[in-house]
Amino acid sequence: MWDSFDEGDSEAECEHSLRYADPNPESAGLPDAVPAMTAITPRVRRVRPIPIRPGSIGNDYWSPGVVLAIFGNMQPQLDLRLLSYFVAVAEELHFGRAAARLHIAQPSLSVQIRKLEQNLGAVLLLRSSRHVELTPAGQILLDESRRLLANAERAVNLTREAAHGVSTRKLVIGFQGNAAAELTPHILSTFQSLHPGIQVQMHSYDFSDPYVGLADGSSDVAFVRPPLLMQDWLGMEALFVEPRVMVVSANHPLAELPEVSVEQVTNEFFVARKAPENWRNYWLATESRQGEPVRVGADVATVDECFEAILAERGVAFSQASTQRFYSRPSLAFVPVTDIPPTALSIAWRTDVASKPVQDFIDTARAVASLHTVPGAWSTRPHNSITEGAHRTTG
């Protein structure tokens, strides 16, 4: 459209290089030039204002109004690299930690985030000297960015596998903690016997993602612990329900009690999960505290971090009863709680993605949950013989 110019070009040369390529510019129907406009210089990546006197050069230039009308409505292009930077900042809510995680300088990271905001025309983060917070637009972009990045990675992996003749299909199962407790090995072994051509990968997530990979598409199906904020794309079904217990240090006075109530422990310091507010509050049992505020002694991202904080006597925590069988140690005590609702373990999936392996895994989980029990829990599904028939078929 326009010729670029170099730093040493004269003003006359610049004006000559800016002329519209059509030898008969009047035929383009372009309006008269205005007193000043901006020339875009792709070669040297500079923007130089060119003074244009009214009437001096006629109609052979595009005015800024015409340029805006033609290009102003173009959608911004998303740069995956910038999105990965944004996700790091949004997850850390700290530019210094995000920069260290990305192995780049903090000032450079700040510039890149501002560039992304300018490209999108939206404020994504509210910044102060001590605090970084996501805006509503930033929260939406975080969810979508996770999905885009996961899909991009998946596209690369699938392409490479196809190039090398790898045809094995993969199914990623998201989980936290002990997944589906004692049901987990039964579900996995049954599914593999029915579908040997599918490679199952278990992927653990920390407390920051209660959807365990479903939101960003990094998992195909997941074992989750409600309550979750319902999404248009979320499908979920409970497999079993179990009590919640209190986990304390074996040296704590509460460890000697046969059971406790929430009222008895409201003055205790608690170990809180670094998680979305509704999920964090559920595991702090805020709904059972009669308005009493929570005293937080530590914030943790994983089950192991939670137990380490308890052992260090920084607080106590509520957990599902099956935790005791999978994480029991002599220095921890698990005390039944009398007055908080139980917790459900659910199988969850995306309803907006049609996948036969996912549906087959859901069906397998349902069948196994109807045949096997979890100690101390109660099943939510009626007995059926799907799994028994499957074993007979494959055996």
Tab-separated table of N, CA, C and O in Angstrom, residues 4-105:
chain	number	residue	atom	x	y	z
A	4	SER	N	7.847	1.892	2.597
A	4	SER	CA	8.466	2.279	3.855
A	4	SER	C	9.626	3.207	3.569
A	4	SER	O	10.074	3.347	2.448
A	5	PHE	N	10.124	3.893	4.613
A	5	PHE	CA	11.245	4.786	4.412
A	5	PHE	C	12.258	4.572	5.500
A	5	PHE	O	11.956	4.053	6.560
A	6	ASP	N	13.485	4.952	5.204
A	6	ASP	CA	14.581	4.773	6.148
A	6	ASP	C	14.826	6.062	6.914
A	6	ASP	O	14.378	7.148	6.532
A	7	GLU	N	15.582	5.920	7.985
A	7	GLU	CA	15.814	7.046	8.875
A	7	GLU	C	16.476	8.209	8.159
A	7	GLU	O	16.275	9.359	8.476
A	8	GLY	N	17.306	7.955	7.154
A	8	GLY	CA	18.025	9.016	6.487
A	8	GLY	C	17.268	9.664	5.343
A	8	GLY	O	17.769	10.585	4.689
A	9	ASP	N	16.051	9.215	5.028
A	9	ASP	CA	15.313	9.779	3.906
A	9	ASP	C	14.946	11.230	4.179
A	9	ASP	O	14.623	11.622	5.310
A	10	SER	N	14.956	12.029	3.123
A	10	SER	CA	14.539	13.419	3.257
A	10	SER	C	13.028	13.501	3.328
A	10	SER	O	12.313	12.547	3.030
A	11	GLU	N	12.538	14.696	3.697
A	11	GLU	CA	11.085	14.861	3.788
A	11	GLU	C	10.436	14.675	2.428
A	11	GLU	O	9.381	14.064	2.302
A	12	ALA	N	11.105	15.172	1.381
A	12	ALA	CA	10.545	15.018	0.034
A	12	ALA	C	10.466	13.549	-0.340
A	12	ALA	O	9.493	13.094	-0.933
A	13	GLU	N	11.528	12.789	0.017
A	13	GLU	CA	11.530	11.362	-0.287
A	13	GLU	C	10.438	10.652	0.495
A	13	GLU	O	9.793	9.725	0.004
A	14	CYS	N	10.250	11.079	1.755
A	14	CYS	CA	9.199	10.476	2.567
A	14	CYS	C	7.831	10.722	1.934
A	14	CYS	O	6.989	9.833	1.837
A	15	GLU	N	7.599	11.995	1.491
A	15	GLU	CA	6.324	12.305	0.882
A	15	GLU	C	6.118	11.498	-0.388
A	15	GLU	O	5.046	10.972	-0.656
A	16	HIS	N	7.185	11.379	-1.179
A	16	HIS	CA	7.078	10.594	-2.409
A	16	HIS	C	6.744	9.136	-2.096
A	16	HIS	O	5.914	8.521	-2.760
A	17	SER	N	7.391	8.552	-1.071
A	17	SER	CA	7.176	7.134	-0.751
A	17	SER	C	5.803	6.882	-0.177
A	17	SER	O	5.339	5.746	-0.151
A	18	LEU	N	5.124	7.937	0.319
A	18	LEU	CA	3.817	7.753	0.914
A	18	LEU	C	2.683	7.821	-0.100
A	18	LEU	O	1.533	7.635	0.243
A	19	ARG	N	3.000	8.138	-1.374
A	19	ARG	CA	1.930	8.290	-2.346
A	19	ARG	C	1.205	6.969	-2.594
A	19	ARG	O	1.814	5.915	-2.622
A	20	TYR	N	-0.098	7.113	-2.744
A	20	TYR	CA	-0.921	5.932	-2.985
A	20	TYR	C	-0.508	5.270	-4.285
A	20	TYR	O	-0.229	5.948	-5.273
A	21	ALA	N	-0.508	3.921	-4.287
A	21	ALA	CA	0.047	3.183	-5.411
A	21	ALA	C	-0.767	3.349	-6.687
A	21	ALA	O	-0.249	3.193	-7.786
A	22	ASP	N	-2.052	3.651	-6.600
A	22	ASP	CA	-2.890	3.788	-7.790
A	22	ASP	C	-2.435	5.013	-8.577
A	22	ASP	O	-2.394	6.123	-8.046
A	23	PRO	N	-2.075	4.883	-9.881
A	23	PRO	CA	-1.642	6.035	-10.673
A	23	PRO	C	-2.737	7.076	-10.825
A	23	PRO	O	-2.467	8.217	-11.160
A	24	ASN	N	-3.989	6.694	-10.621
A	24	ASN	CA	-5.092	7.637	-10.704
A	24	ASN	C	-5.807	7.666	-9.361
A	24	ASN	O	-6.843	7.039	-9.186
A	25	PRO	N	-5.237	8.330	-8.326
A	25	PRO	CA	-5.782	8.267	-6.978
A	25	PRO	C	-7.207	8.741	-6.873
A	25	PRO	O	-7.936	8.330	-5.999
A	26	GLU	N	-7.662	9.659	-7.800
A	26	GLU	CA	-9.035	10.129	-7.695
A	26	GLU	C	-10.028	8.987	-7.859
A	26	GLU	O	-11.125	9.021	-7.332
A	27	SER	N	-9.620	7.929	-8.596
A	27	SER	CA	-10.523	6.807	-8.832
A	27	SER	C	-10.793	6.018	-7.565
A	27	SER	O	-11.722	5.234	-7.502
A	28	ALA	N	-9.951	6.192	-6.576
A	28	ALA	CA	-10.142	5.438	-5.338
A	28	ALA	C	-11.218	6.042	-4.461
A	28	ALA	O	-11.623	5.443	-3.475
A	29	GLY	N	-11.653	7.237	-4.760
A	29	GLY	CA	-12.701	7.854	-3.968
A	29	GLY	C	-12.247	8.253	-2.586
A	29	GLY	O	-13.033	8.223	-1.639
A	30	LEU	N	-10.972	8.591	-2.412
A	30	LEU	CA	-10.442	8.926	-1.099
A	30	LEU	C	-10.638	10.396	-0.811
A	30	LEU	O	-10.533	11.231	-1.691
A	31	PRO	N	-10.862	10.752	0.473
A	31	PRO	CA	-11.098	12.158	0.805
A	31	PRO	C	-9.819	12.949	0.805
A	31	PRO	O	-8.716	12.418	0.769
A	32	ASP	N	-9.989	14.276	0.887
A	32	ASP	CA	-8.817	15.141	0.945
A	32	ASP	C	-7.998	14.862	2.184
A	32	ASP	O	-8.519	14.429	3.210
A	33	ALA	N	-6.685	15.142	2.106
A	33	ALA	CA	-5.813	14.954	3.252
A	33	ALA	C	-6.143	15.977	4.324
A	33	ALA	O	-6.719	17.024	4.058
A	34	VAL	N	-5.752	15.672	5.560
A	34	VAL	CA	-5.973	16.562	6.682
A	34	VAL	C	-4.643	17.116	7.121
A	34	VAL	O	-3.591	16.664	6.665
A	35	PRO	N	-4.605	18.087	8.029
A	35	PRO	CA	-3.344	18.761	8.356
A	35	PRO	C	-2.224	17.858	8.790
A	35	PRO	O	-1.072	18.205	8.615
A	36	ALA	N	-2.455	16.754	9.411
A	36	ALA	CA	-1.346	15.892	9.850
A	36	ALA	C	-1.814	14.452	9.856
A	36	ALA	O	-2.969	14.166	10.061
A	37	MET	N	-0.886	13.539	9.618
A	37	MET	CA	-1.194	12.112	9.689
A	37	MET	C	0.052	11.349	10.071
A	37	MET	O	1.125	11.939	10.216
A	38	THR	N	-0.047	10.053	10.235
A	38	THR	CA	1.062	9.214	10.678
A	38	THR	C	1.413	8.228	9.592
A	38	THR	O	0.537	7.585	9.029
A	39	ALA	N	2.688	8.103	9.289
A	39	ALA	CA	3.159	7.110	8.319
A	39	ALA	C	3.672	5.903	9.070
A	39	ALA	O	4.421	6.034	10.021
A	40	ILE	N	3.267	4.736	8.660
A	40	ILE	CA	3.694	3.492	9.305
A	40	ILE	C	4.887	2.938	8.552
A	40	ILE	O	4.846	2.789	7.338
A	41	THR	N	5.939	2.629	9.267
A	41	THR	CA	7.196	2.222	8.619
A	41	THR	C	7.539	0.794	9.004
A	41	THR	O	8.226	0.555	9.977
A	42	PRO	N	7.061	-0.202	8.272
A	42	PRO	CA	7.316	-1.592	8.648
A	42	PRO	C	8.792	-1.939	8.697
A	42	PRO	O	9.210	-2.756	9.503
A	43	ARG	N	9.613	-1.374	7.814
A	43	ARG	CA	10.994	-1.831	7.709
A	43	ARG	C	11.812	-1.494	8.947
A	43	ARG	O	12.590	-2.276	9.443
A	44	VAL	N	11.619	-0.265	9.465
A	44	VAL	CA	12.414	0.148	10.620
A	44	VAL	C	11.573	0.185	11.886
A	44	VAL	O	12.062	0.528	12.943
A	45	ARG	N	10.284	-0.157	11.754
A	45	ARG	CA	9.381	-0.234	12.894
A	45	ARG	C	9.353	1.073	13.689
A	45	ARG	O	9.492	1.093	14.895
A	46	ARG	N	9.218	2.181	12.953
A	46	ARG	CA	9.072	3.464	13.613
A	46	ARG	C	7.805	4.136	13.092
A	46	ARG	O	7.316	3.831	12.022
A	47	VAL	N	7.287	5.073	13.873
A	47	VAL	CA	6.142	5.867	13.441
A	47	VAL	C	6.593	7.310	13.371
A	47	VAL	O	7.070	7.860	14.361
A	48	ARG	N	6.506	7.915	12.160
A	48	ARG	CA	6.999	9.280	11.979
A	48	ARG	C	5.843	10.181	11.545
A	48	ARG	O	5.168	9.904	10.556
A	49	PRO	N	5.562	11.263	12.301
A	49	PRO	CA	4.524	12.203	11.862
A	49	PRO	C	5.001	12.998	10.652
A	49	PRO	O	6.130	13.493	10.632
A	50	ILE	N	4.198	13.075	9.621
A	50	ILE	CA	4.549	13.814	8.406
A	50	ILE	C	3.635	15.029	8.288
A	50	ILE	O	2.415	14.879	8.196
A	51	PRO	N	4.171	16.248	8.338
A	51	PRO	CA	3.315	17.439	8.183
A	51	PRO	C	2.783	17.529	6.756
A	51	PRO	O	3.534	17.401	5.791
A	52	ILE	N	1.501	17.709	6.615
A	52	ILE	CA	0.881	17.823	5.292
A	52	ILE	C	0.042	19.097	5.286
A	52	ILE	O	-0.900	19.225	6.067
A	53	ARG	N	0.384	20.026	4.437
A	53	ARG	CA	-0.327	21.293	4.384
A	53	ARG	C	-1.588	21.140	3.544
A	53	ARG	O	-1.557	20.533	2.475
A	54	PRO	N	-2.686	21.675	4.016
A	54	PRO	CA	-3.950	21.553	3.258
A	54	PRO	C	-3.797	22.071	1.842
A	54	PRO	O	-3.252	23.150	1.601
A	55	GLY	N	-4.254	21.276	0.880
A	55	GLY	CA	-4.244	21.675	-0.514
A	55	GLY	C	-2.932	21.495	-1.215
A	55	GLY	O	-2.836	21.730	-2.420
A	56	SER	N	-1.874	21.081	-0.493
A	56	SER	CA	-0.558	21.028	-1.129
A	56	SER	C	-0.380	19.784	-1.970
A	56	SER	O	0.409	19.781	-2.896
A	57	ILE	N	-1.072	18.685	-1.618
A	57	ILE	CA	-0.834	17.453	-2.348
A	57	ILE	C	-2.124	16.760	-2.778
A	57	ILE	O	-2.127	15.604	-3.145
A	58	GLY	N	-3.257	17.436	-2.679
A	58	GLY	CA	-4.480	16.915	-3.257
A	58	GLY	C	-5.032	15.700	-2.531
A	58	GLY	O	-4.935	15.583	-1.323
A	59	ASN	N	-5.614	14.779	-3.332
A	59	ASN	CA	-6.326	13.632	-2.770
A	59	ASN	C	-5.524	12.350	-2.771
A	59	ASN	O	-6.088	11.272	-2.648
A	60	ASP	N	-4.217	12.402	-2.951
A	60	ASP	CA	-3.481	11.163	-3.146
A	60	ASP	C	-2.935	10.588	-1.842
A	60	ASP	O	-1.922	9.924	-1.826
A	61	TYR	N	-3.597	10.825	-0.700
A	61	TYR	CA	-3.240	10.198	0.570
A	61	TYR	C	-4.509	9.738	1.276
A	61	TYR	O	-5.574	10.323	1.098
A	62	TRP	N	-4.355	8.730	2.094
A	62	TRP	CA	-5.473	8.320	2.952
A	62	TRP	C	-5.425	9.154	4.213
A	62	TRP	O	-4.401	9.224	4.881
A	63	SER	N	-6.533	9.719	4.596
A	63	SER	CA	-6.588	10.486	5.840
A	63	SER	C	-6.693	9.515	7.016
A	63	SER	O	-7.107	8.369	6.855
A	64	PRO	N	-6.349	9.964	8.229
A	64	PRO	CA	-6.500	9.100	9.404
A	64	PRO	C	-7.917	8.581	9.566
A	64	PRO	O	-8.121	7.449	9.995
A	65	GLY	N	-8.933	9.409	9.196
A	65	GLY	CA	-10.307	8.943	9.330
A	65	GLY	C	-10.597	7.738	8.452
A	65	GLY	O	-11.283	6.801	8.848
A	66	VAL	N	-10.032	7.751	7.225
A	66	VAL	CA	-10.243	6.615	6.320
A	66	VAL	C	-9.520	5.376	6.838
A	66	VAL	O	-10.047	4.259	6.829
A	67	VAL	N	-8.273	5.575	7.314
A	67	VAL	CA	-7.516	4.444	7.852
A	67	VAL	C	-8.249	3.815	9.015
A	67	VAL	O	-8.376	2.590	9.129
A	68	LEU	N	-8.788	4.644	9.939
A	68	LEU	CA	-9.514	4.131	11.092
A	68	LEU	C	-10.765	3.395	10.672
A	68	LEU	O	-11.095	2.334	11.204
A	69	ALA	N	-11.460	3.932	9.665
A	69	ALA	CA	-12.687	3.289	9.214
A	69	ALA	C	-12.415	1.914	8.633
A	69	ALA	O	-13.194	0.980	8.800
A	70	ILE	N	-11.268	1.784	7.953
A	70	ILE	CA	-10.955	0.513	7.304
A	70	ILE	C	-10.364	-0.492	8.291
A	70	ILE	O	-10.721	-1.664	8.311
A	71	PHE	N	-9.449	-0.006	9.148
A	71	PHE	CA	-8.713	-0.935	10.007
A	71	PHE	C	-9.174	-0.928	11.463
A	71	PHE	O	-8.801	-1.811	12.234
A	72	GLY	N	-9.984	0.029	11.874
A	72	GLY	CA	-10.312	0.174	13.283
A	72	GLY	C	-11.102	-0.981	13.844
A	72	GLY	O	-11.056	-1.246	15.037
A	73	ASN	N	-11.862	-1.681	13.013
A	73	ASN	CA	-12.697	-2.776	13.492
A	73	ASN	C	-12.030	-4.144	13.395
A	73	ASN	O	-12.671	-5.163	13.613
A	74	MET	N	-10.753	-4.173	13.022
A	74	MET	CA	-10.066	-5.455	12.937
A	74	MET	C	-9.880	-6.053	14.324
A	74	MET	O	-9.575	-5.344	15.282
A	75	GLN	N	-10.100	-7.350	14.466
A	75	GLN	CA	-9.927	-8.024	15.750
A	75	GLN	C	-8.451	-8.101	16.105
A	75	GLN	O	-7.613	-8.389	15.260
A	76	PRO	N	-8.108	-7.864	17.402
A	76	PRO	CA	-6.699	-7.974	17.799
A	76	PRO	C	-6.218	-9.414	17.702
A	76	PRO	O	-6.975	-10.358	17.921
A	77	GLN	N	-4.965	-9.576	17.320
A	77	GLN	CA	-4.380	-10.908	17.215
A	77	GLN	C	-3.820	-11.330	18.570
A	77	GLN	O	-3.101	-10.567	19.208
A	78	LEU	N	-4.177	-12.520	19.020
A	78	LEU	CA	-3.710	-13.016	20.312
A	78	LEU	C	-2.355	-13.694	20.148
A	78	LEU	O	-2.197	-14.594	19.321
A	79	ASP	N	-1.413	-13.271	20.930
A	79	ASP	CA	-0.061	-13.830	20.945
A	79	ASP	C	0.008	-14.836	22.090
A	79	ASP	O	-0.164	-14.467	23.260
A	80	LEU	N	0.243	-16.109	21.772
A	80	LEU	CA	0.270	-17.138	22.816
A	80	LEU	C	1.348	-16.864	23.851
A	80	LEU	O	1.182	-17.194	25.027
A	81	ARG	N	2.429	-16.262	23.414
A	81	ARG	CA	3.495	-15.945	24.372
A	81	ARG	C	3.003	-14.922	25.395
A	81	ARG	O	3.215	-15.078	26.600
A	82	LEU	N	2.303	-13.891	24.924
A	82	LEU	CA	1.758	-12.898	25.846
A	82	LEU	C	0.712	-13.513	26.756
A	82	LEU	O	0.624	-13.174	27.943
A	83	LEU	N	-0.086	-14.419	26.219
A	83	LEU	CA	-1.094	-15.082	27.044
A	83	LEU	C	-0.441	-15.911	28.138
A	83	LEU	O	-0.930	-15.961	29.273
A	84	SER	N	0.672	-16.595	27.809
A	84	SER	CA	1.366	-17.378	28.838
A	84	SER	C	1.937	-16.471	29.915
A	84	SER	O	1.937	-16.822	31.100
A	85	TYR	N	2.408	-15.284	29.523
A	85	TYR	CA	2.878	-14.313	30.517
A	85	TYR	C	1.720	-13.884	31.421
A	85	TYR	O	1.863	-13.808	32.646
A	86	PHE	N	0.590	-13.578	30.800
A	86	PHE	CA	-0.564	-13.127	31.573
A	86	PHE	C	-1.028	-14.205	32.552
A	86	PHE	O	-1.352	-13.914	33.702
A	87	VAL	N	-1.083	-15.459	32.099
A	87	VAL	CA	-1.513	-16.548	32.979
A	87	VAL	C	-0.593	-16.651	34.195
A	87	VAL	O	-1.053	-16.845	35.328
A	88	ALA	N	0.698	-16.518	33.980
A	88	ALA	CA	1.642	-16.591	35.100
A	88	ALA	C	1.365	-15.490	36.119
A	88	ALA	O	1.329	-15.727	37.327
A	89	VAL	N	1.150	-14.255	35.640
A	89	VAL	CA	0.869	-13.145	36.549
A	89	VAL	C	-0.477	-13.345	37.244
A	89	VAL	O	-0.612	-13.121	38.452
A	90	ALA	N	-1.473	-13.800	36.493
A	90	ALA	CA	-2.811	-13.990	37.061
A	90	ALA	C	-2.819	-15.089	38.116
A	90	ALA	O	-3.568	-15.015	39.096
A	91	GLU	N	-2.014	-16.114	37.929
A	91	GLU	CA	-1.958	-17.197	38.906
A	91	GLU	C	-1.137	-16.816	40.131
A	91	GLU	O	-1.476	-17.199	41.262
A	92	GLU	N	-0.067	-16.077	39.924
A	92	GLU	CA	0.784	-15.683	41.049
A	92	GLU	C	0.249	-14.434	41.752
A	92	GLU	O	0.505	-14.237	42.939
A	93	LEU	N	-0.460	-13.575	40.996
A	93	LEU	CA	-0.895	-12.265	41.489
A	93	LEU	C	0.272	-11.492	42.097
A	93	LEU	O	0.148	-10.803	43.122
A	94	HIS	N	1.400	-11.632	41.426
A	94	HIS	CA	2.633	-10.970	41.881
A	94	HIS	C	3.590	-10.953	40.695
A	94	HIS	O	3.973	-12.010	40.180
A	95	PHE	N	3.992	-9.750	40.267
A	95	PHE	CA	4.832	-9.643	39.076
A	95	PHE	C	6.220	-10.229	39.318
A	95	PHE	O	6.810	-10.835	38.418
A	96	GLY	N	6.752	-10.067	40.524
A	96	GLY	CA	8.083	-10.598	40.805
A	96	GLY	C	8.125	-12.105	40.729
A	96	GLY	O	9.012	-12.694	40.096
A	97	ARG	N	7.154	-12.762	41.387
A	97	ARG	CA	7.116	-14.233	41.351
A	97	ARG	C	6.830	-14.749	39.944
A	97	ARG	O	7.399	-15.755	39.515
A	98	ALA	N	5.954	-14.059	39.223
A	98	ALA	CA	5.646	-14.481	37.851
A	98	ALA	C	6.871	-14.345	36.963
A	98	ALA	O	7.149	-15.219	36.130
A	99	ALA	N	7.620	-13.255	37.127
A	99	ALA	CA	8.828	-13.062	36.318
A	99	ALA	C	9.855	-14.145	36.608
A	99	ALA	O	10.498	-14.674	35.693
A	100	ALA	N	10.014	-14.498	37.893
A	100	ALA	CA	10.950	-15.573	38.251
A	100	ALA	C	10.500	-16.902	37.655
A	100	ALA	O	11.317	-17.690	37.170
A	101	ARG	N	9.211	-17.145	37.679
A	101	ARG	CA	8.657	-18.391	37.109
A	101	ARG	C	8.893	-18.461	35.605
A	101	ARG	O	9.143	-19.539	35.056
A	102	LEU	N	8.824	-17.300	34.940
A	102	LEU	CA	9.002	-17.255	33.482
A	102	LEU	C	10.448	-17.067	33.057
A	102	LEU	O	10.757	-17.112	31.872
A	103	HIS	N	11.314	-16.793	34.038
A	103	HIS	CA	12.744	-16.561	33.768
A	103	HIS	C	12.952	-15.346	32.880
A	103	HIS	O	13.740	-15.358	31.932
A	104	ILE	N	12.213	-14.270	33.183
A	104	ILE	CA	12.408	-13.009	32.478
A	104	ILE	C	12.482	-11.886	33.507
A	104	ILE	O	12.137	-12.082	34.675
A	105	ALA	N	12.907	-10.719	33.076
A	105	ALA	CA	13.018	-9.577	33.982
A	105	ALA	C	11.630	-9.017	34.287
A	105	ALA	O	10.754	-8.981	33.416
